[in-house]
PDB file of C-alpha atoms and ligand atoms in Angstrom:
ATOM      1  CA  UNK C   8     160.172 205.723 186.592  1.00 75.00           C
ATOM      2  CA  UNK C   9     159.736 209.757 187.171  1.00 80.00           C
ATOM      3  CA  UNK C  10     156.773 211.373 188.493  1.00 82.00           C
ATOM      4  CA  UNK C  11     156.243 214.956 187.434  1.00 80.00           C
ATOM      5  CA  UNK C  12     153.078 217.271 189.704  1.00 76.00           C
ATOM      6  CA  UNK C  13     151.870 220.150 187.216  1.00 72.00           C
ATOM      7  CA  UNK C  14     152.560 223.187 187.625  1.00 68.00           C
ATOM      8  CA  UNK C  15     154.497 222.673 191.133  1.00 81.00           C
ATOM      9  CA  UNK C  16     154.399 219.894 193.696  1.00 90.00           C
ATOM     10  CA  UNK C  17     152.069 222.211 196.336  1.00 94.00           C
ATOM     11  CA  UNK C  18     148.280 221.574 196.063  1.00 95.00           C
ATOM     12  CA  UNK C  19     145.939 223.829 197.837  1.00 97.00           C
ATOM     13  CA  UNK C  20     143.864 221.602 200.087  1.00 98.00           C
ATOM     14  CA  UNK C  21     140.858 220.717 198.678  1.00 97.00           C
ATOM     15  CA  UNK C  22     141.999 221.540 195.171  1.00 96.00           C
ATOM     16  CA  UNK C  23     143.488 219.077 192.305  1.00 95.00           C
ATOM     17  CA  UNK C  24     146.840 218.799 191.049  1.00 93.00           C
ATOM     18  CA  UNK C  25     147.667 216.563 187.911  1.00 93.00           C
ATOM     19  CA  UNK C  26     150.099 214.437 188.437  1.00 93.00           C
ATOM     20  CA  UNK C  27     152.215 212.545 185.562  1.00 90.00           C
ATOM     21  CA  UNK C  28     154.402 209.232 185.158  1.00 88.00           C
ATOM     22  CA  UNK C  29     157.470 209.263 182.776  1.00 86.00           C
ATOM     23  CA  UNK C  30     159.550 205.915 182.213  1.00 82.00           C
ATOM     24  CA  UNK C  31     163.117 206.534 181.597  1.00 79.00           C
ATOM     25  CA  UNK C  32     164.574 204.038 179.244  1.00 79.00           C
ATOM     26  CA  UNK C  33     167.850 202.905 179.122  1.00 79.00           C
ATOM     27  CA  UNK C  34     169.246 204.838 176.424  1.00 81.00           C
ATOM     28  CA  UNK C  35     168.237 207.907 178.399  1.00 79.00           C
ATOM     29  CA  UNK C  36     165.235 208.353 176.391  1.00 80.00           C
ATOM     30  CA  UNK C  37     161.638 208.967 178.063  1.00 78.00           C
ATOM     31  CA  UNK C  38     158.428 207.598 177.460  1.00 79.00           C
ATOM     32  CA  UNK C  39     155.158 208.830 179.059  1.00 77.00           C
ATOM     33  CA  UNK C  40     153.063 206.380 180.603  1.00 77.00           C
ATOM     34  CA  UNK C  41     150.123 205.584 181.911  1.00 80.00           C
ATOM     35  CA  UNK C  42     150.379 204.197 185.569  1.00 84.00           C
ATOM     36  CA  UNK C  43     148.525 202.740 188.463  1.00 92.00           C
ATOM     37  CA  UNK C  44     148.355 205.346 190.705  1.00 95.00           C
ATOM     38  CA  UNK C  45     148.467 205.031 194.452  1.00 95.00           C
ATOM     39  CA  UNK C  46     148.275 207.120 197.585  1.00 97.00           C
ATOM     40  CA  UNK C  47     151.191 206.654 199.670  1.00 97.00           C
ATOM     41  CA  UNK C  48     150.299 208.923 202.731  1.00 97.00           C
ATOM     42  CA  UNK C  49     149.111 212.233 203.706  1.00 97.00           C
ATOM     43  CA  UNK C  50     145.863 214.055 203.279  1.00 98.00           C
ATOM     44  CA  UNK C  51     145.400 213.462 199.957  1.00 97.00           C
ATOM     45  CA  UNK C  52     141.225 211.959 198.986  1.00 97.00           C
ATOM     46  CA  UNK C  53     142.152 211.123 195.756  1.00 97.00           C
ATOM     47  CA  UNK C  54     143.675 210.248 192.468  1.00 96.00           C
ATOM     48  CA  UNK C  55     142.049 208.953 189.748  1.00 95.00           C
ATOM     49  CA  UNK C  56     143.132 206.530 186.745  1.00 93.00           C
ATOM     50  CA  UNK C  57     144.678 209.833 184.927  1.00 92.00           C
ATOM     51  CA  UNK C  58     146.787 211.077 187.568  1.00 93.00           C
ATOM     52  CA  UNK C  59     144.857 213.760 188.561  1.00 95.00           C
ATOM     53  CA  UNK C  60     144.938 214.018 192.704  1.00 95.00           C
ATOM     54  CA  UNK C  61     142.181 215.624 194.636  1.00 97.00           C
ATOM     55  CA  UNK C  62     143.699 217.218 198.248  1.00 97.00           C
ATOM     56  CA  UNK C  63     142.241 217.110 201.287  1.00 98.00           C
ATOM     57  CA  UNK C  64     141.870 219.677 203.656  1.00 98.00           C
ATOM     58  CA  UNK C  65     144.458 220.409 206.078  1.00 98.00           C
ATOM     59  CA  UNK C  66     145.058 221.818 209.562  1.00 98.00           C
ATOM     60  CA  UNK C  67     148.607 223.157 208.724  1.00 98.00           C
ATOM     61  CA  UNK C  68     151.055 222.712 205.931  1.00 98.00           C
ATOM     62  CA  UNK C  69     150.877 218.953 205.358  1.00 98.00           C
ATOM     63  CA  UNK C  70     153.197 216.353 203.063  1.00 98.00           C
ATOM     64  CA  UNK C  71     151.861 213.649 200.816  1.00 97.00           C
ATOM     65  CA  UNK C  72     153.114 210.928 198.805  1.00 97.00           C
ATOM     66  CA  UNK C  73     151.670 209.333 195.892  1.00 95.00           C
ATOM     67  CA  UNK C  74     153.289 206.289 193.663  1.00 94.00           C
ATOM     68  CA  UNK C  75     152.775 204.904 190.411  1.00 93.00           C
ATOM     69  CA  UNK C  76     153.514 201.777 188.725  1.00 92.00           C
ATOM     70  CA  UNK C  77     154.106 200.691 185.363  1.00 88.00           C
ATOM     71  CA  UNK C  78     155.811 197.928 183.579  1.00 83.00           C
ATOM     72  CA  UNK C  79     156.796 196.544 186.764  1.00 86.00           C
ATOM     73  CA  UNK C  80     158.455 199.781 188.131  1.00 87.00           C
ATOM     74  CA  UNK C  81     157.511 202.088 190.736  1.00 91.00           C
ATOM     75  CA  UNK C  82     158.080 205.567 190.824  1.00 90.00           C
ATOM     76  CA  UNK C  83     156.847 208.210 193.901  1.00 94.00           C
ATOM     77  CA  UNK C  84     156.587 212.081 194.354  1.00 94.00           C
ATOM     78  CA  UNK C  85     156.635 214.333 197.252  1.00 95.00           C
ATOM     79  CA  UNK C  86     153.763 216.970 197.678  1.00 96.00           C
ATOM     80  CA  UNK C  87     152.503 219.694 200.451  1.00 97.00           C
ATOM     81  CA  UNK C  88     148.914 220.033 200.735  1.00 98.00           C
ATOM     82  CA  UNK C  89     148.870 224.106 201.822  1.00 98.00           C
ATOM     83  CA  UNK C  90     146.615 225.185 204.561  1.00 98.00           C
ATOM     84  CA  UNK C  91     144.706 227.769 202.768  1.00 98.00           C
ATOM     85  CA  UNK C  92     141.899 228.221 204.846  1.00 98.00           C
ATOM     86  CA  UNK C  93     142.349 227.905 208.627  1.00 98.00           C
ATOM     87  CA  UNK C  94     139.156 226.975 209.675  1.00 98.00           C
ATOM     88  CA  UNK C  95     137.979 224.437 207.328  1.00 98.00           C
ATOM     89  CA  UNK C  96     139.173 220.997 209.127  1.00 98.00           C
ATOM     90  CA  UNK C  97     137.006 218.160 210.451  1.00 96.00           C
ATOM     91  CA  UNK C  98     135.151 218.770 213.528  1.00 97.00           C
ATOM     92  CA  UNK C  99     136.664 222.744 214.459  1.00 98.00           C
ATOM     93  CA  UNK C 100     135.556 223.737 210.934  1.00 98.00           C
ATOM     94  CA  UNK C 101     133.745 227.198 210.757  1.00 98.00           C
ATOM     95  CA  UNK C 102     133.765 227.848 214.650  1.00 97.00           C
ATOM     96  CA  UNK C 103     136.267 230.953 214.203  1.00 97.00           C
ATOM     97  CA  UNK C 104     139.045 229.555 215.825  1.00 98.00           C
ATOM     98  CA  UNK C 105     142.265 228.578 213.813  1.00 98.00           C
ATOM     99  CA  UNK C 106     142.387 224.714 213.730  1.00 98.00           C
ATOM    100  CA  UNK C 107     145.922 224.595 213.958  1.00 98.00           C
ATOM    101  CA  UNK C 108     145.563 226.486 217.323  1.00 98.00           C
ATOM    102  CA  UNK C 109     142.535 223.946 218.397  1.00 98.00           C
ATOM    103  CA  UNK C 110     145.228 221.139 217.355  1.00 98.00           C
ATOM    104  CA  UNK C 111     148.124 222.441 218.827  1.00 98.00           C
ATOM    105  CA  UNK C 112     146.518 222.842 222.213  1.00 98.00           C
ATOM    106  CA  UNK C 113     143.695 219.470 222.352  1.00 98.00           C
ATOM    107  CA  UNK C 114     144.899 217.306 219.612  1.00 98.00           C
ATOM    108  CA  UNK C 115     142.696 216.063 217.091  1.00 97.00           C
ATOM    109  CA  UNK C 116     138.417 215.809 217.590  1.00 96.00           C
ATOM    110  CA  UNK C 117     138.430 216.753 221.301  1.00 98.00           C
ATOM    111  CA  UNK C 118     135.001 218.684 222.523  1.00 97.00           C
ATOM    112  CA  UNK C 119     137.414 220.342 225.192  1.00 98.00           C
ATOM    113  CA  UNK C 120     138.047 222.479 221.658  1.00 98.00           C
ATOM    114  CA  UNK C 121     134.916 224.230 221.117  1.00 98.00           C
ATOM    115  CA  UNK C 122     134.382 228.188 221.033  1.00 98.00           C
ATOM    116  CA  UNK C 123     132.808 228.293 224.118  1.00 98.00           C
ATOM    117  CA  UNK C 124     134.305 225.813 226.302  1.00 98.00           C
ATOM    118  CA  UNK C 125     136.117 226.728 229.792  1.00 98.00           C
ATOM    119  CA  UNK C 126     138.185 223.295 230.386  1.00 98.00           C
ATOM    120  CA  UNK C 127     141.045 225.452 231.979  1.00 98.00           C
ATOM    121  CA  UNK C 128     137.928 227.071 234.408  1.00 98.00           C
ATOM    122  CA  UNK C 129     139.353 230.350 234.385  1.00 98.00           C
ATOM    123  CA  UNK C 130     136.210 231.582 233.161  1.00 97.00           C
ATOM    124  CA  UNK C 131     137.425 232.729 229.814  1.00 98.00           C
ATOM    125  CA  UNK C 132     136.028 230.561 226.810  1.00 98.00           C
ATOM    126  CA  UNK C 133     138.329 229.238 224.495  1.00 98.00           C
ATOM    127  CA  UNK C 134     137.219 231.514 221.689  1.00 97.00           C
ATOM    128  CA  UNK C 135     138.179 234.653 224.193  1.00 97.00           C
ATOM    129  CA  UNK C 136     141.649 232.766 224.608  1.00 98.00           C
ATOM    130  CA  UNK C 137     142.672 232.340 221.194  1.00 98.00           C
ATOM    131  CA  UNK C 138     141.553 235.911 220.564  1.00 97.00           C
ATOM    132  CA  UNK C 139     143.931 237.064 223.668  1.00 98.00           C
ATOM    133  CA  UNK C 140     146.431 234.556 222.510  1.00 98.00           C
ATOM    134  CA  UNK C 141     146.254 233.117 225.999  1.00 98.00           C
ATOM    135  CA  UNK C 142     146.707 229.216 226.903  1.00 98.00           C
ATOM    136  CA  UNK C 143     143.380 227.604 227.094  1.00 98.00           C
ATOM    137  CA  UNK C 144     144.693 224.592 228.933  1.00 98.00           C
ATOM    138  CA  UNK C 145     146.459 226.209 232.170  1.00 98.00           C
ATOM    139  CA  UNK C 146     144.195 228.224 234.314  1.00 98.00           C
ATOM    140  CA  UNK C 147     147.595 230.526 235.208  1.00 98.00           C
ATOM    141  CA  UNK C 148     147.185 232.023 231.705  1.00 98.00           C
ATOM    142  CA  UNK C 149     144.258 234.434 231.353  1.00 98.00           C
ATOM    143  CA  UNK C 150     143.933 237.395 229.920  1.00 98.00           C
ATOM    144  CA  UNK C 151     143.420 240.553 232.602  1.00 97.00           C
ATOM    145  CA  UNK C 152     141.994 244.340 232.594  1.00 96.00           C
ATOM    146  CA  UNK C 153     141.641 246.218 235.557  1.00 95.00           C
ATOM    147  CA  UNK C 154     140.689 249.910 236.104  1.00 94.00           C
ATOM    148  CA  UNK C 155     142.455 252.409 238.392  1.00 94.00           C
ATOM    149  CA  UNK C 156     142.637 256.177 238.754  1.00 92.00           C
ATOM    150  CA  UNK C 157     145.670 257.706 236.394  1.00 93.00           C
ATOM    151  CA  UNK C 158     148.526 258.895 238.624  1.00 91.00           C
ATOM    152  CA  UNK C 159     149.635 262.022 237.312  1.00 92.00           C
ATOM    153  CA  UNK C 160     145.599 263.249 237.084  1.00 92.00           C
ATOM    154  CA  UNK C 161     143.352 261.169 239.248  1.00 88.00           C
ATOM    155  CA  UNK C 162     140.470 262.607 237.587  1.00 87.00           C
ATOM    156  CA  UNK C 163     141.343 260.485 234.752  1.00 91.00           C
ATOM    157  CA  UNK C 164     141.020 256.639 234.561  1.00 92.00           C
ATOM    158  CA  UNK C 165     143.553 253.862 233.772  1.00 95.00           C
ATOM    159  CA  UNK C 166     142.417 250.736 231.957  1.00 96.00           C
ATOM    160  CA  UNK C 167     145.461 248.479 232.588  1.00 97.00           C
ATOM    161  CA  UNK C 168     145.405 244.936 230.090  1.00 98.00           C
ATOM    162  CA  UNK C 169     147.807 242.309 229.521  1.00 98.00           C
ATOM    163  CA  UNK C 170     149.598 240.814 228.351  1.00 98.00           C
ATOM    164  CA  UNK C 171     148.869 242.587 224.896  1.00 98.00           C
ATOM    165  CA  UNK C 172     150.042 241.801 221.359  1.00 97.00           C
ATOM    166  CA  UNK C 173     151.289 243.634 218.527  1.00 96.00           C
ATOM    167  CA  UNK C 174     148.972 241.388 215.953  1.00 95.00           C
ATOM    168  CA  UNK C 175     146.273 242.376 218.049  1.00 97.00           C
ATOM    169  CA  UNK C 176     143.777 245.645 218.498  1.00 97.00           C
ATOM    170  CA  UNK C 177     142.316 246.388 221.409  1.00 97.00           C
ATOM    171  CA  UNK C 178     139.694 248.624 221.544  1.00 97.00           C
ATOM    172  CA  UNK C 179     138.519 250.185 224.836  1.00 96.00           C
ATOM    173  CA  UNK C 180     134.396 250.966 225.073  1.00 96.00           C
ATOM    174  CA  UNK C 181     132.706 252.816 227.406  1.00 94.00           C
ATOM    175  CA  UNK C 182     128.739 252.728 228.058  1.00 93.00           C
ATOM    176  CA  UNK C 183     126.606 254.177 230.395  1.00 91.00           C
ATOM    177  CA  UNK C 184     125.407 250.950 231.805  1.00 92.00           C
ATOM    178  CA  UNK C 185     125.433 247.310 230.771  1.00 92.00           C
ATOM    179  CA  UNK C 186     123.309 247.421 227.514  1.00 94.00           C
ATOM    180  CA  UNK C 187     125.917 246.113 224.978  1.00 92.00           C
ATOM    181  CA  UNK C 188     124.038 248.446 221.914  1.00 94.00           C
ATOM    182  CA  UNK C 189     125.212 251.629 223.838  1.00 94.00           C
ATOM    183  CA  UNK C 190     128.994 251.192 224.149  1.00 95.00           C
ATOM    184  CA  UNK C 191     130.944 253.081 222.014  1.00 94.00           C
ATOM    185  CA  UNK C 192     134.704 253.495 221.760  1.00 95.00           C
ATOM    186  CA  UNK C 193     136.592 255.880 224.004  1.00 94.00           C
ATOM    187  CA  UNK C 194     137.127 259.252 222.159  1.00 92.00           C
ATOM    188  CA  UNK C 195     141.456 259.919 221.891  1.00 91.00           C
ATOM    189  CA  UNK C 196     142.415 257.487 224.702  1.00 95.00           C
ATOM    190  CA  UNK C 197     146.510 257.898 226.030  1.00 96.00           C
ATOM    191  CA  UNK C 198     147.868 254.396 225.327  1.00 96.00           C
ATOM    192  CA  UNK C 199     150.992 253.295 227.273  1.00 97.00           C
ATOM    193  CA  UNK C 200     152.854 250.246 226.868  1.00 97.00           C
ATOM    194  CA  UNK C 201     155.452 248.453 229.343  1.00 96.00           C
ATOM    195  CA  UNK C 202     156.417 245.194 228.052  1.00 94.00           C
ATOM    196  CA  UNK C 203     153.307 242.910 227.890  1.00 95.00           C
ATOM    197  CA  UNK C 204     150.809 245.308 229.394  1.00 97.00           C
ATOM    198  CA  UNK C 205     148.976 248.327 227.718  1.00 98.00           C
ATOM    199  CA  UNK C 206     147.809 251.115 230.003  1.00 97.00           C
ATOM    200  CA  UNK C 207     144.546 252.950 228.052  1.00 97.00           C
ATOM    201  CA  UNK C 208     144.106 256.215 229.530  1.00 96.00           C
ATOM    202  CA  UNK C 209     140.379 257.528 229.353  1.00 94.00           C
ATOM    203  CA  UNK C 210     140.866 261.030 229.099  1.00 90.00           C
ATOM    204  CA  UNK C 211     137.293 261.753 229.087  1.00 85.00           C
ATOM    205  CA  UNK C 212     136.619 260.246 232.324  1.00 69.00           C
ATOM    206  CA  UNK C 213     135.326 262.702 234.715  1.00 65.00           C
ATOM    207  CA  UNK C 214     133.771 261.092 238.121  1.00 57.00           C
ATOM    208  CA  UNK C 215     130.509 259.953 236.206  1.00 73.00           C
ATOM    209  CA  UNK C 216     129.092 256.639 236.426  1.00 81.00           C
ATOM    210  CA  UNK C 217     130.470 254.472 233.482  1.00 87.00           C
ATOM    211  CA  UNK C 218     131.102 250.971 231.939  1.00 93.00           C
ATOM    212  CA  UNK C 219     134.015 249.590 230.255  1.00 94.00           C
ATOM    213  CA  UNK C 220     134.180 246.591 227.726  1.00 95.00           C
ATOM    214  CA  UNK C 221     137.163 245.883 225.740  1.00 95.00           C
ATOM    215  CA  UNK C 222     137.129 244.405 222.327  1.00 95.00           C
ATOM    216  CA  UNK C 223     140.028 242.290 220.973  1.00 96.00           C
ATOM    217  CA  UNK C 224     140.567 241.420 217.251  1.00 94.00           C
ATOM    218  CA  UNK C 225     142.594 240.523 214.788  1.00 90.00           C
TER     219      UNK C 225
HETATM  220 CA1  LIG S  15     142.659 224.360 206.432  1.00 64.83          CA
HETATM  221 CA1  LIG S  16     138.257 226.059 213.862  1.00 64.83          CA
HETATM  222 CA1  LIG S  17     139.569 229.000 229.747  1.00 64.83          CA
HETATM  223 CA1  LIG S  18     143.639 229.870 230.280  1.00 64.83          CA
END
């Protein structure tokens, strides 16, 4: 018995993939045939009396078997459910944190998980941390900005960050006070990196009273 997956053996999760049974007789000839299909293991929701399978949706990359039987025989196939979208799965779906990260770091249906949960109690939310690629689980790992004056011109201030990433943009605003609508990005900032920190120069900082936020994307 030979199982065939059309056109490869990945499935997209959520998607269906039509799967076919073959008997191989013993004078080498095949015959096509219809089976009993079966799921084995693996995310997979469904597969009907045709073959066709219906894939769950996945967290990461994910294998799955499926059988079939016929005439007594039993035949199985091999397939990878791909992790399309990476914020679609069970209860950290649509919160904009990748699930595998929400896996990796609480396991499976934790609340500890959500955006804005602190369980670490370093006072950064675990939406911040993924964002700053941080640990949400130890309170040692953080992510840190702190302001002082520029040493080669003091009129000018330093905004020092790290640890900083290259998949990462950071983007330093300044505001006259706290009122998030009136921040704007720093005009032609001098950015510095050493290892894991970035220093942002403001260039435009004369001794006036001013705010700085900085934004972090992907
Ligand atoms: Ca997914
Ligand atoms: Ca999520
Ligand atoms: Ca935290
Ligand atoms: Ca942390």
């Amino acid at each position: 018995m030979e199982l065939s997956s059309t056109p490869t053996t990945s499935i997209d999760e959520g998607s269906t993939d039509q799967l076919a049974s073959t008997l191989l007789l013993d004078d080498d000839t095949t015959l096509a045939t219809s089976s009993a299909w079966s799921i084995v293991d693996g995310p997979l929701a469904s597969i009907d009396a045709n073959g066709l399978a219906t894939a769950g949706l996945v967290y990461e990359d994910s294998p799955a078997t499926a059988s079939a039987s016929a005439s007594g025989l039993t035949g199985f196939i091999g397939l990878t459910v791909l992790d399309t979208n990476p914020d679609n799965f069970g209860a950290y779906a649509g919160d904009g944190i990748d699930d595998d990260w929400q896996v990796s770091f609480f396991g499976l249906d934790n609340p500890d998980a959500t955006p804005a949960s602190d369980p670490d109690a370093d006072e950064q939310n675990n939406l911040f941390e993924f964002l700053a690629k941080v640990d949400p689980t130890d309170s040692a790992s953080f992510f840190s900005s702190c302001l002082e004056p520029n040493q080669a011109d003091p009129s000018k201030l330093d905004v020092i960050l790290s640890p900083v990433f290259v998949d990462r943009t950071y983007t330093l605003l300044v505001g006259p006070d706290l009122v998030p609508a009136n921040f704007s990005p720093v005009t032609n900032p001098t950015i510095t990196d050493i290892g894991s920190e970035r220093i942002i120069t403001d260039n435009t900082a004369a001794m006036n009273r001013r705010f700085y936020r900085i934004q972090i994307s992907r």
